[in-house]
Coordinates of N, CA and C in Angstrom, one line a residue:
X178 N 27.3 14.4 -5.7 CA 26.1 14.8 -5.1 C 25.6 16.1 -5.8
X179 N 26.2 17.2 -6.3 CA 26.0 18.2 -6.9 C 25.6 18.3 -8.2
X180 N 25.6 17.1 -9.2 CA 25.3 16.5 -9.8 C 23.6 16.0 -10.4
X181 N 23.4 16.1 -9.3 CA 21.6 15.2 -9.2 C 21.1 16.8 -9.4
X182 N 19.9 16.5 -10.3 CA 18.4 17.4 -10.6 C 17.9 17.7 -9.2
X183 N 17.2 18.7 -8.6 CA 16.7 19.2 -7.6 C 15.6 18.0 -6.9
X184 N 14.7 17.5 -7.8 CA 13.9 16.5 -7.6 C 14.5 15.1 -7.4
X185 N 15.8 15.0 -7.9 CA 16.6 13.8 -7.7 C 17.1 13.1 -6.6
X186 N 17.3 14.0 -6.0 CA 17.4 13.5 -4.3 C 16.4 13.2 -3.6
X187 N 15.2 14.2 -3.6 CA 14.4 13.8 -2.8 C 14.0 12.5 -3.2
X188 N 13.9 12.0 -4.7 CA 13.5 10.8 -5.3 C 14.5 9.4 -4.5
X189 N 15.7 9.8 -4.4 CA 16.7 8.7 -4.0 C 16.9 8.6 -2.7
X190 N 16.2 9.3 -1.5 CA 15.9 9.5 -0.5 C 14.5 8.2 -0.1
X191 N 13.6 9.1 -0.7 CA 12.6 7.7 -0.9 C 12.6 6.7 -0.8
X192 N 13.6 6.3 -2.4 CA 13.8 4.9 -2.7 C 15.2 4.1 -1.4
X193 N 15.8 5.2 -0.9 CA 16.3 4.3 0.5 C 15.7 3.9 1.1
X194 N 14.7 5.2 1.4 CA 13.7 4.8 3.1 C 12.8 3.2 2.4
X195 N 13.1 3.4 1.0 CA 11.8 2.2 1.3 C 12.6 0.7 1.3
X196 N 13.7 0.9 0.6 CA 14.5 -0.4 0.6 C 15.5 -0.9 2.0
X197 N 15.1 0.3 2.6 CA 15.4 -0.1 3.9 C 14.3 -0.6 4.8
X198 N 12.9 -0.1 4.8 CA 12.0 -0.7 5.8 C 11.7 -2.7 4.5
X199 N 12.2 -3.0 3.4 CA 11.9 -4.1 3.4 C 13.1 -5.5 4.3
X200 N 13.9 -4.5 4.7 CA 14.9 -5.6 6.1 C 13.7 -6.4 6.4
X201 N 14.0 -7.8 6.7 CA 13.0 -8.6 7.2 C 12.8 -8.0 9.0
X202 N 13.5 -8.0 9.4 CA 13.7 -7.2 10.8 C 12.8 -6.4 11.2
X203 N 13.0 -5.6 10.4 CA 11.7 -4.1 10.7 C 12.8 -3.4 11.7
X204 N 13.6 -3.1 11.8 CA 13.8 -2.4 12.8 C 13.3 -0.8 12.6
X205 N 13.3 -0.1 13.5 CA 13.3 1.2 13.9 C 14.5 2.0 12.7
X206 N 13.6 2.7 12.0 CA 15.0 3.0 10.6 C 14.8 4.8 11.7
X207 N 15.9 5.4 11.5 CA 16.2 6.1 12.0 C 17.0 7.6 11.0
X208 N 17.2 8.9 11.0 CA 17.3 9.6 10.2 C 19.1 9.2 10.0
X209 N 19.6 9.4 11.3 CA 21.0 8.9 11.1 C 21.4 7.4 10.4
X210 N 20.9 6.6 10.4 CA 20.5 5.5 10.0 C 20.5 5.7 8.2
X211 N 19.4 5.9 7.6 CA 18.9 6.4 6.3 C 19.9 7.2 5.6
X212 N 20.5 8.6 6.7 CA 21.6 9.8 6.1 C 23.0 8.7 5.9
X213 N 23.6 7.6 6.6 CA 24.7 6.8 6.7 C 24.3 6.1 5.2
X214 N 23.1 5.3 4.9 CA 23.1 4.4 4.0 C 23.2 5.6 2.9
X215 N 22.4 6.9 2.6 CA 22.9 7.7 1.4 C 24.5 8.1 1.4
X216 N 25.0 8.4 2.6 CA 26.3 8.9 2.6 C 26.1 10.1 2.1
X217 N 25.2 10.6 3.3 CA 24.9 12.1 3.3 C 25.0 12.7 4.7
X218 N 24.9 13.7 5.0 CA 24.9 14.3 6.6 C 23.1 14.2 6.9
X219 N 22.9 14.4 8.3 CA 21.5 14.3 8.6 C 21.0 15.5 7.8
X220 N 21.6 16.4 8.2 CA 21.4 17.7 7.8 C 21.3 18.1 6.3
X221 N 21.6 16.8 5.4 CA 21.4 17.2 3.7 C 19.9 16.2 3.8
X222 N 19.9 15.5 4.2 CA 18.1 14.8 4.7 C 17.5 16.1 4.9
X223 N 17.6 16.9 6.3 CA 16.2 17.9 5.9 C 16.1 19.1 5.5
X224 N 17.6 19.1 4.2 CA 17.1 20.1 3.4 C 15.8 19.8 2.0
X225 N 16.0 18.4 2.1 CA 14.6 17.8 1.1 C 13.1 17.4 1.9
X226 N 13.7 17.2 3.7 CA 12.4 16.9 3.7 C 12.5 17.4 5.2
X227 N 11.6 18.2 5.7 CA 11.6 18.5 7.2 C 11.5 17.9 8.4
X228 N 10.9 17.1 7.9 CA 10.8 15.8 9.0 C 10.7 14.4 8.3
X229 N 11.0 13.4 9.5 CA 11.0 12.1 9.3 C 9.5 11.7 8.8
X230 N 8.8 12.5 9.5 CA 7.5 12.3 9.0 C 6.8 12.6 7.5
X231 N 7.1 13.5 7.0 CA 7.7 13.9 5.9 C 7.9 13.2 4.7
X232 N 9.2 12.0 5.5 CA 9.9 11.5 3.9 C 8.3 10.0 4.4
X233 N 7.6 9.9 5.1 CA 7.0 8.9 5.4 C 6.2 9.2 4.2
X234 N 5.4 10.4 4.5 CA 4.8 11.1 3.6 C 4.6 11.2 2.2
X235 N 5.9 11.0 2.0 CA 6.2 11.1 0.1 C 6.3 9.5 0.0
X236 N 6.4 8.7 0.7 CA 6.0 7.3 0.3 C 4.7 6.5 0.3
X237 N 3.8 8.0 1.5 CA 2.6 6.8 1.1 C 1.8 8.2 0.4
X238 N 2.3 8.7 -0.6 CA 1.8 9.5 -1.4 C 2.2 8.8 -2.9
X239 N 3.4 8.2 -2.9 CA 3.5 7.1 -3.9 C 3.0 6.1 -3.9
X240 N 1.9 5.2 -3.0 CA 1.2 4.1 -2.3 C -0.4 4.7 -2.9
X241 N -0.6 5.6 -2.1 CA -1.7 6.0 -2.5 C -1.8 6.8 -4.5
X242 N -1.4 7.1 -4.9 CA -1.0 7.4 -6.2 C -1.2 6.3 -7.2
X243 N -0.1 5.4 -6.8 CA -0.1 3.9 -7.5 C -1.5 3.3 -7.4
X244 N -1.9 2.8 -6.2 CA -3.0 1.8 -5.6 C -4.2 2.6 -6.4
X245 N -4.9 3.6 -6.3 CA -5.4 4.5 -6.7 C -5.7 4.7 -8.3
X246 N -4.4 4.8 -8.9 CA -4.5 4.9 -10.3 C -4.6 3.7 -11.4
X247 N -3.9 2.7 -10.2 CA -4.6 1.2 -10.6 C -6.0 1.1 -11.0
X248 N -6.4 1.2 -9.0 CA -8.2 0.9 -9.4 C -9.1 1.6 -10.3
X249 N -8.3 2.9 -10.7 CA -9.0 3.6 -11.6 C -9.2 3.0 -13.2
X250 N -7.6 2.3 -13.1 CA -7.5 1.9 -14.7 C -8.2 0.5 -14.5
X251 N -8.1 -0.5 -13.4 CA -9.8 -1.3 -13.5 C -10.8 -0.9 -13.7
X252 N -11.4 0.1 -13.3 CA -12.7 0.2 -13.5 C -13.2 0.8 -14.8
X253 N -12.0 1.4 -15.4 CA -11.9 1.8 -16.9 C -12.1 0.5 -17.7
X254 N -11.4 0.0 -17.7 CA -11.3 -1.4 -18.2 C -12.0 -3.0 -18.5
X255 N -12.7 -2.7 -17.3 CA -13.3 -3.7 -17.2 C -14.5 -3.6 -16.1
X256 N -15.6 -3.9 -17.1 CA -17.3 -3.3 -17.5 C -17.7 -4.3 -15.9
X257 N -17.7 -5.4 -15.7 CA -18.2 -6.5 -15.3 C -17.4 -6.3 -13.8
X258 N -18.8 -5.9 -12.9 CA -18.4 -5.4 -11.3 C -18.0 -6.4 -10.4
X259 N -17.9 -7.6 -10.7 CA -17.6 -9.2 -10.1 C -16.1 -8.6 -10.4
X260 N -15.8 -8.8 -11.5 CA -14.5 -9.1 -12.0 C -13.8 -7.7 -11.9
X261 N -14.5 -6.9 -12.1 CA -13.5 -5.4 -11.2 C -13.3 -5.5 -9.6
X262 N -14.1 -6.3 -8.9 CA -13.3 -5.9 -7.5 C -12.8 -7.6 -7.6
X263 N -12.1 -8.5 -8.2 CA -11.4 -9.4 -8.0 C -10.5 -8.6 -8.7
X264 N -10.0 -7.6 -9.6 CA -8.9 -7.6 -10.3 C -8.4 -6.4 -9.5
X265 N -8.9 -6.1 -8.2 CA -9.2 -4.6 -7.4 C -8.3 -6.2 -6.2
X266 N -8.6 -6.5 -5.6 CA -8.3 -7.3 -5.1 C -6.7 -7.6 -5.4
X267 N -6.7 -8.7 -6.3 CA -5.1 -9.0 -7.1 C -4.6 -8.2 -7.3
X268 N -4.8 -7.2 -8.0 CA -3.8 -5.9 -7.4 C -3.2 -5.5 -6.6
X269 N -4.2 -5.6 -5.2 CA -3.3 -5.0 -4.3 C -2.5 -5.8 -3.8
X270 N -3.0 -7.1 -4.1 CA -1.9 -8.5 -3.3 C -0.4 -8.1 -4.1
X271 N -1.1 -7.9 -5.2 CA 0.5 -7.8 -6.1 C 1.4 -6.9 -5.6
X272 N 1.1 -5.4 -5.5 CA 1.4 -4.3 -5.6 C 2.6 -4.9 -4.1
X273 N 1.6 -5.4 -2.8 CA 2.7 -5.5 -2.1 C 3.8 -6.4 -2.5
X274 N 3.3 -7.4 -2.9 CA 4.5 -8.6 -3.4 C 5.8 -7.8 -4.1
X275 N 5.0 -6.4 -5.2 CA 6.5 -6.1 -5.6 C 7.0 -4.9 -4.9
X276 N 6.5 -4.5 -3.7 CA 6.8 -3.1 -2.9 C 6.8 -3.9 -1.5
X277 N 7.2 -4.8 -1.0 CA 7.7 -5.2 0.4 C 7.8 -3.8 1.2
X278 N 8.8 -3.1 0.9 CA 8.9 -1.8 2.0 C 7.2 -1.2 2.3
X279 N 6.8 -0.9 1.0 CA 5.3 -0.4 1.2 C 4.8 -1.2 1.9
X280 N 4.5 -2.4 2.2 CA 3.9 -3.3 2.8 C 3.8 -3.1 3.8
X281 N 5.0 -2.9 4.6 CA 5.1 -2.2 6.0 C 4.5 -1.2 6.2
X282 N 4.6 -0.2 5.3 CA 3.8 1.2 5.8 C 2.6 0.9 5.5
X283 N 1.9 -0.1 4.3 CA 0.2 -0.1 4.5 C -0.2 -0.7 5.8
X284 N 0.5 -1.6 6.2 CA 0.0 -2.3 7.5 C 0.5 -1.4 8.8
X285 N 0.9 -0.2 8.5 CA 1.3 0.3 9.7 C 2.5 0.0 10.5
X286 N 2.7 -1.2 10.2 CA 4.1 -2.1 10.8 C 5.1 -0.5 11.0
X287 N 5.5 -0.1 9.8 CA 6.9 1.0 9.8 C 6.3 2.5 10.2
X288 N 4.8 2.7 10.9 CA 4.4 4.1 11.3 C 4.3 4.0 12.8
X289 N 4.7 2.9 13.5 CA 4.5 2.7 14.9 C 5.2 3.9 15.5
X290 N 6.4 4.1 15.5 CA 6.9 4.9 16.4 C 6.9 6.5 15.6
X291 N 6.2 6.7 14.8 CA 6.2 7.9 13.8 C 5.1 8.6 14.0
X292 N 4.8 9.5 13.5 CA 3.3 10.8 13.9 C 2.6 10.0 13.8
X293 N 1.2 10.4 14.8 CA 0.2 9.8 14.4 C -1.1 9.7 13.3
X294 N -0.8 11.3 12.6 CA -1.1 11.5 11.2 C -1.3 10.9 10.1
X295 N 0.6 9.9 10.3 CA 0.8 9.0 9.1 C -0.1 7.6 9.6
X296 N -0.7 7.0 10.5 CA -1.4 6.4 11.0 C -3.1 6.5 10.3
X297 N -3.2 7.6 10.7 CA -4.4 7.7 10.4 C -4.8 8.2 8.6
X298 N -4.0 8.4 8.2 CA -4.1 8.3 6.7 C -3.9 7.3 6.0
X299 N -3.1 6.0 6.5 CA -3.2 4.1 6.2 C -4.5 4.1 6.4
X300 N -5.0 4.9 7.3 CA -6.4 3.9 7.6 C -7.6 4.7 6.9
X301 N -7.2 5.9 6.6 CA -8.2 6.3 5.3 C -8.0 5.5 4.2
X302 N -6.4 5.6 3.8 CA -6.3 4.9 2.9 C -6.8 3.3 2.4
X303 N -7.1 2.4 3.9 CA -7.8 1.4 3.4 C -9.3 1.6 3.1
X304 N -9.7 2.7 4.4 CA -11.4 2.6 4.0 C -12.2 3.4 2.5
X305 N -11.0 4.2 1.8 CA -10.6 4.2 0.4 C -11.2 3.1 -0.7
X306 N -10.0 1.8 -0.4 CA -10.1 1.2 -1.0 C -11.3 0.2 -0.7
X307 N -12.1 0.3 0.5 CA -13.2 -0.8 0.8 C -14.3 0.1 0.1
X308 N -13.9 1.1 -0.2 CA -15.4 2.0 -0.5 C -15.3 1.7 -1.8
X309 N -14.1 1.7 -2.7 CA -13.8 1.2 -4.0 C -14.1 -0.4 -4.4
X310 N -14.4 -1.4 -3.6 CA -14.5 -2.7 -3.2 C -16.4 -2.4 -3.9
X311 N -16.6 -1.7 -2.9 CA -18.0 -1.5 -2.5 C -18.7 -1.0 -3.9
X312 N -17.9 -0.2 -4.3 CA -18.5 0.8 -5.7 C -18.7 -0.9 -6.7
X313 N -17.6 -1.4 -7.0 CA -17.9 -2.7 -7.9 C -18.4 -3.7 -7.4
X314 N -18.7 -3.5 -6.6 CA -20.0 -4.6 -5.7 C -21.5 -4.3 -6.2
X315 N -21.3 -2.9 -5.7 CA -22.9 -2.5 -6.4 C -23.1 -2.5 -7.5
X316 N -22.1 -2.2 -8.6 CA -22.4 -2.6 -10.1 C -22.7 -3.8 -10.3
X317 N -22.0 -4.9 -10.0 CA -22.2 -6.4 -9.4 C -24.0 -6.4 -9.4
X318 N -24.5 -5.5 -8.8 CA -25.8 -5.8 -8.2 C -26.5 -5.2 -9.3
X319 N -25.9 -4.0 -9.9 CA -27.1 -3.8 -11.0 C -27.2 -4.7 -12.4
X320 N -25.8 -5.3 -12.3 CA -25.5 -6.3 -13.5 C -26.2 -8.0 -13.1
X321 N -26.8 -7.9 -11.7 CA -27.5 -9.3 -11.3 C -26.6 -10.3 -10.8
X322 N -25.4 -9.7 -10.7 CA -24.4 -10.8 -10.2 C -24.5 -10.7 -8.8
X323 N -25.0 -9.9 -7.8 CA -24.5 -10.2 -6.7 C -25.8 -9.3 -5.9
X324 N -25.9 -9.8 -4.6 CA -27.3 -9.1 -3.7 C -26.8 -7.8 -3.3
X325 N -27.8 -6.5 -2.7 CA -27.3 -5.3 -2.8 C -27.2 -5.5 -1.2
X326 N -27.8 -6.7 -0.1 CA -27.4 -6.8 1.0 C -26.0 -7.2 1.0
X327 N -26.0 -7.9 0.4 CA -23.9 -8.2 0.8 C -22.9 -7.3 0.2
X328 N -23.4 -6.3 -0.6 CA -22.0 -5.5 -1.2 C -21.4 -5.3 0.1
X329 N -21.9 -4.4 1.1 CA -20.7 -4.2 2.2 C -20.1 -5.1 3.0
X330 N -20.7 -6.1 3.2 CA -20.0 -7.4 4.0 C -19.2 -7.9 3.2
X331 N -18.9 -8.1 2.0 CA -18.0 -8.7 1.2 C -17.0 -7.5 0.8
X332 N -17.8 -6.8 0.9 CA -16.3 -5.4 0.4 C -15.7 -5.6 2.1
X333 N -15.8 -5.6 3.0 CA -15.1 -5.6 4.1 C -14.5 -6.5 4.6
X334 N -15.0 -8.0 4.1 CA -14.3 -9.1 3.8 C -13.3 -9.2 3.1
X335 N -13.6 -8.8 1.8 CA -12.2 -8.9 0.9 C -10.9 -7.4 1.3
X336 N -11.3 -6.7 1.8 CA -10.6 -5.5 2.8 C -9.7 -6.6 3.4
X337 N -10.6 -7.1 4.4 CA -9.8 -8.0 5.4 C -8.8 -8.8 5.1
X338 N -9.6 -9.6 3.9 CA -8.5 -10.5 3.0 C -7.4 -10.1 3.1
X339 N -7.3 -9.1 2.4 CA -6.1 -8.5 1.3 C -4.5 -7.7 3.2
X340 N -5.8 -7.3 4.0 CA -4.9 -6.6 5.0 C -4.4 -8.1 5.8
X341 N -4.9 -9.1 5.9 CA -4.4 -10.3 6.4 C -3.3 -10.9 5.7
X342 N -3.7 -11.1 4.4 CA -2.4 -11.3 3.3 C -1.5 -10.2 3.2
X343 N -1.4 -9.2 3.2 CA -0.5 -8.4 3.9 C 0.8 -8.4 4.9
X344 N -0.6 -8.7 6.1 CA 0.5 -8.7 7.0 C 1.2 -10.0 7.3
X345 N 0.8 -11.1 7.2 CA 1.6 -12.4 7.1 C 2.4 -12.1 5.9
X346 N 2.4 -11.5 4.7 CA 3.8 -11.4 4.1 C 4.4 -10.5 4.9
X347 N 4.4 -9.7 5.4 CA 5.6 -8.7 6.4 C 6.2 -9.5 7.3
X348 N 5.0 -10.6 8.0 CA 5.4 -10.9 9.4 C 6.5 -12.1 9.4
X349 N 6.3 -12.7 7.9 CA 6.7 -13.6 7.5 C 8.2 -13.0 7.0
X350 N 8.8 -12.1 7.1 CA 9.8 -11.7 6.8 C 9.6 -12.0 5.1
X351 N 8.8 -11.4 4.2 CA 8.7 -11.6 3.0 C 8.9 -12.4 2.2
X352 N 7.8 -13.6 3.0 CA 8.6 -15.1 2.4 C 7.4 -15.7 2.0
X353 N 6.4 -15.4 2.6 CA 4.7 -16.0 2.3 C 4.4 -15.1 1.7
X354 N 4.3 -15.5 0.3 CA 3.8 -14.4 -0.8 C 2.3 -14.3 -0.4
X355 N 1.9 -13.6 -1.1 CA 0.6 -12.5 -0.5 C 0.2 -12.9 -2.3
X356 N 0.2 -13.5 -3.2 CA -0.2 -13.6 -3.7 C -0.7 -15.6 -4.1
X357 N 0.2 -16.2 -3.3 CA -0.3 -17.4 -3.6 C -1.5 -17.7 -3.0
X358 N -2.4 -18.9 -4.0 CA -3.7 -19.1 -4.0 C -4.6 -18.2 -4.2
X359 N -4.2 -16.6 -4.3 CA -5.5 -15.7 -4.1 C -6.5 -15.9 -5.0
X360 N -5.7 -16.4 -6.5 CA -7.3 -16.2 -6.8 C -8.2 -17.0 -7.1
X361 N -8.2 -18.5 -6.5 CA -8.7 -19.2 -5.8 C -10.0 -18.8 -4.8
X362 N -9.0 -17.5 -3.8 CA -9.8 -17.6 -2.4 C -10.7 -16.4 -2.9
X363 N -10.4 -15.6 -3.6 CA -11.0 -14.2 -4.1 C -12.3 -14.8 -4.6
X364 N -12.4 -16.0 -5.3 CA -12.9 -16.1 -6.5 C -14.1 -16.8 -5.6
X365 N -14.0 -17.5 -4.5 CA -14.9 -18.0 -3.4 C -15.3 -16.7 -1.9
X366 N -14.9 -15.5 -2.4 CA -15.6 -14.5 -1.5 C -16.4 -13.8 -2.4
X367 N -15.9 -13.9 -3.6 CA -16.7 -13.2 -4.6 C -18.1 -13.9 -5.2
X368 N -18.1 -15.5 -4.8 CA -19.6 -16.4 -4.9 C -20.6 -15.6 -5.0

C-alpha cells in the first residue's frame, strides 16, 4: 500500500466503486463493503475521499469528462449536423456498453440511496447532452437537412432513445446490449 503514488489510490478506489456497481444485482455498495474488496480499513477510504458521496463524484466527473470530450471530438470532426448527432448518439450507446458500472450512475440506478446533489447533476448531465443533440440539429438545419421546428423534438427523442437503451441494459443485468440495432433506429429518428 505504501507503494502507490498519492493519486494512485484515489484512482484504484474509483476503479473498485465502479467494478463493483456493474454486479448485475445492483445492490446497495456500501463504504465497508468497497474498503473489504480494496483490503483497506474504512478509515484509509476517507483519507482519499470524505464522503461516499465524494468517491460518487469522481466517477461522474470521469462520465462527464469522457462523454463530453467525445462530443467535442465529433463535432470537430465531422462538418455534417445529421451525422454529428448520430455519431453523438452511438457514442453514448457505446460508452455504456464499455462502462456498465457508469451505466448505473447515468441512469441514477447506483445514486438512489446517495446525496441528492449526485442526482441532480445526472440530470444536468443529460440535459447537457440534449442541448448538444440540439446544437447538431440546428446545423442540420442550416445545412438543409433537417426543419428548425423539429431540432428539439428529435434532440429529446434521441435523449430518450439513448436513456431507454440505457436502462434496459442495466435492468437487463448487462445482457441487452444498448448497442444492438441502434443504428438502424438512429438512422430512422434522424429522417
Amino acid at each position: 500500500m505504501a507503494s502507490m503514488k498519492p493519486g494512485e489510490r484515489k484512482l484504484q478506489i474509483l476503479q473498485t466503486l465502479a467494478t463493483m456497481l456493474e454486479q448485475p444485482k445492483g445492490e446497495k455498495i456500501t463504504t465497508a463493503a468497497l474498503a473489504a474488496k480494496l483490503e483497506v480499513s474504512e478509515a484509509a477510504l476517507y483519507r482519499h475521499f470524505a464522503s461516499k458521496a465524494q468517491m460518487f463524484e469522481g466517477l461522474i466527473e470521469f462520465i462527464e469528462t469522457s462523454v463530453f470530450g467525445l462530443i467535442n471530438q465529433i463535432g470537430e470532426q465531422q462538418e455534417n449536423g445529421l451525422a454529428q448527432a448520430e455519431a453523438i448518439g452511438t457514442m453514448l450507446l457505446g460508452f455504456a456498453e464499455r462502462n456498465p458500472g457508469m451505466t448505473r450512475v447515468m441512469i441514477g440506478d447506483a445514486l438512489v440511496n446517495e446525496d441528492e446533489r449526485l442526482q441532480q447533476r445526472m440530470n444536468q448531465f443529460i440535459e447537457r447532452i440534449e442541448l448538444a443533440l440540439r446544437q447538431s440539429l440546428r446545423l442540420a438545419v442550416t445545412q438543409n437537412q433537417a426543419q428548425e421546428a423539429e431540432t428539439a423534438l428529435r434532440a429529446s427523442l434521441i435523449t430518450a432513445f439513448v436513456l431507454g437503451r440505457w436502462h434496459r441494459f442495466a435492468k437487463s443485468g448487462f445482457k441487452q446490449s444498448p448497442t444492438e440495432n441502434s443504428q438502424a433506429q438512429l438512422a430512422i429518428l434522424l429522417r
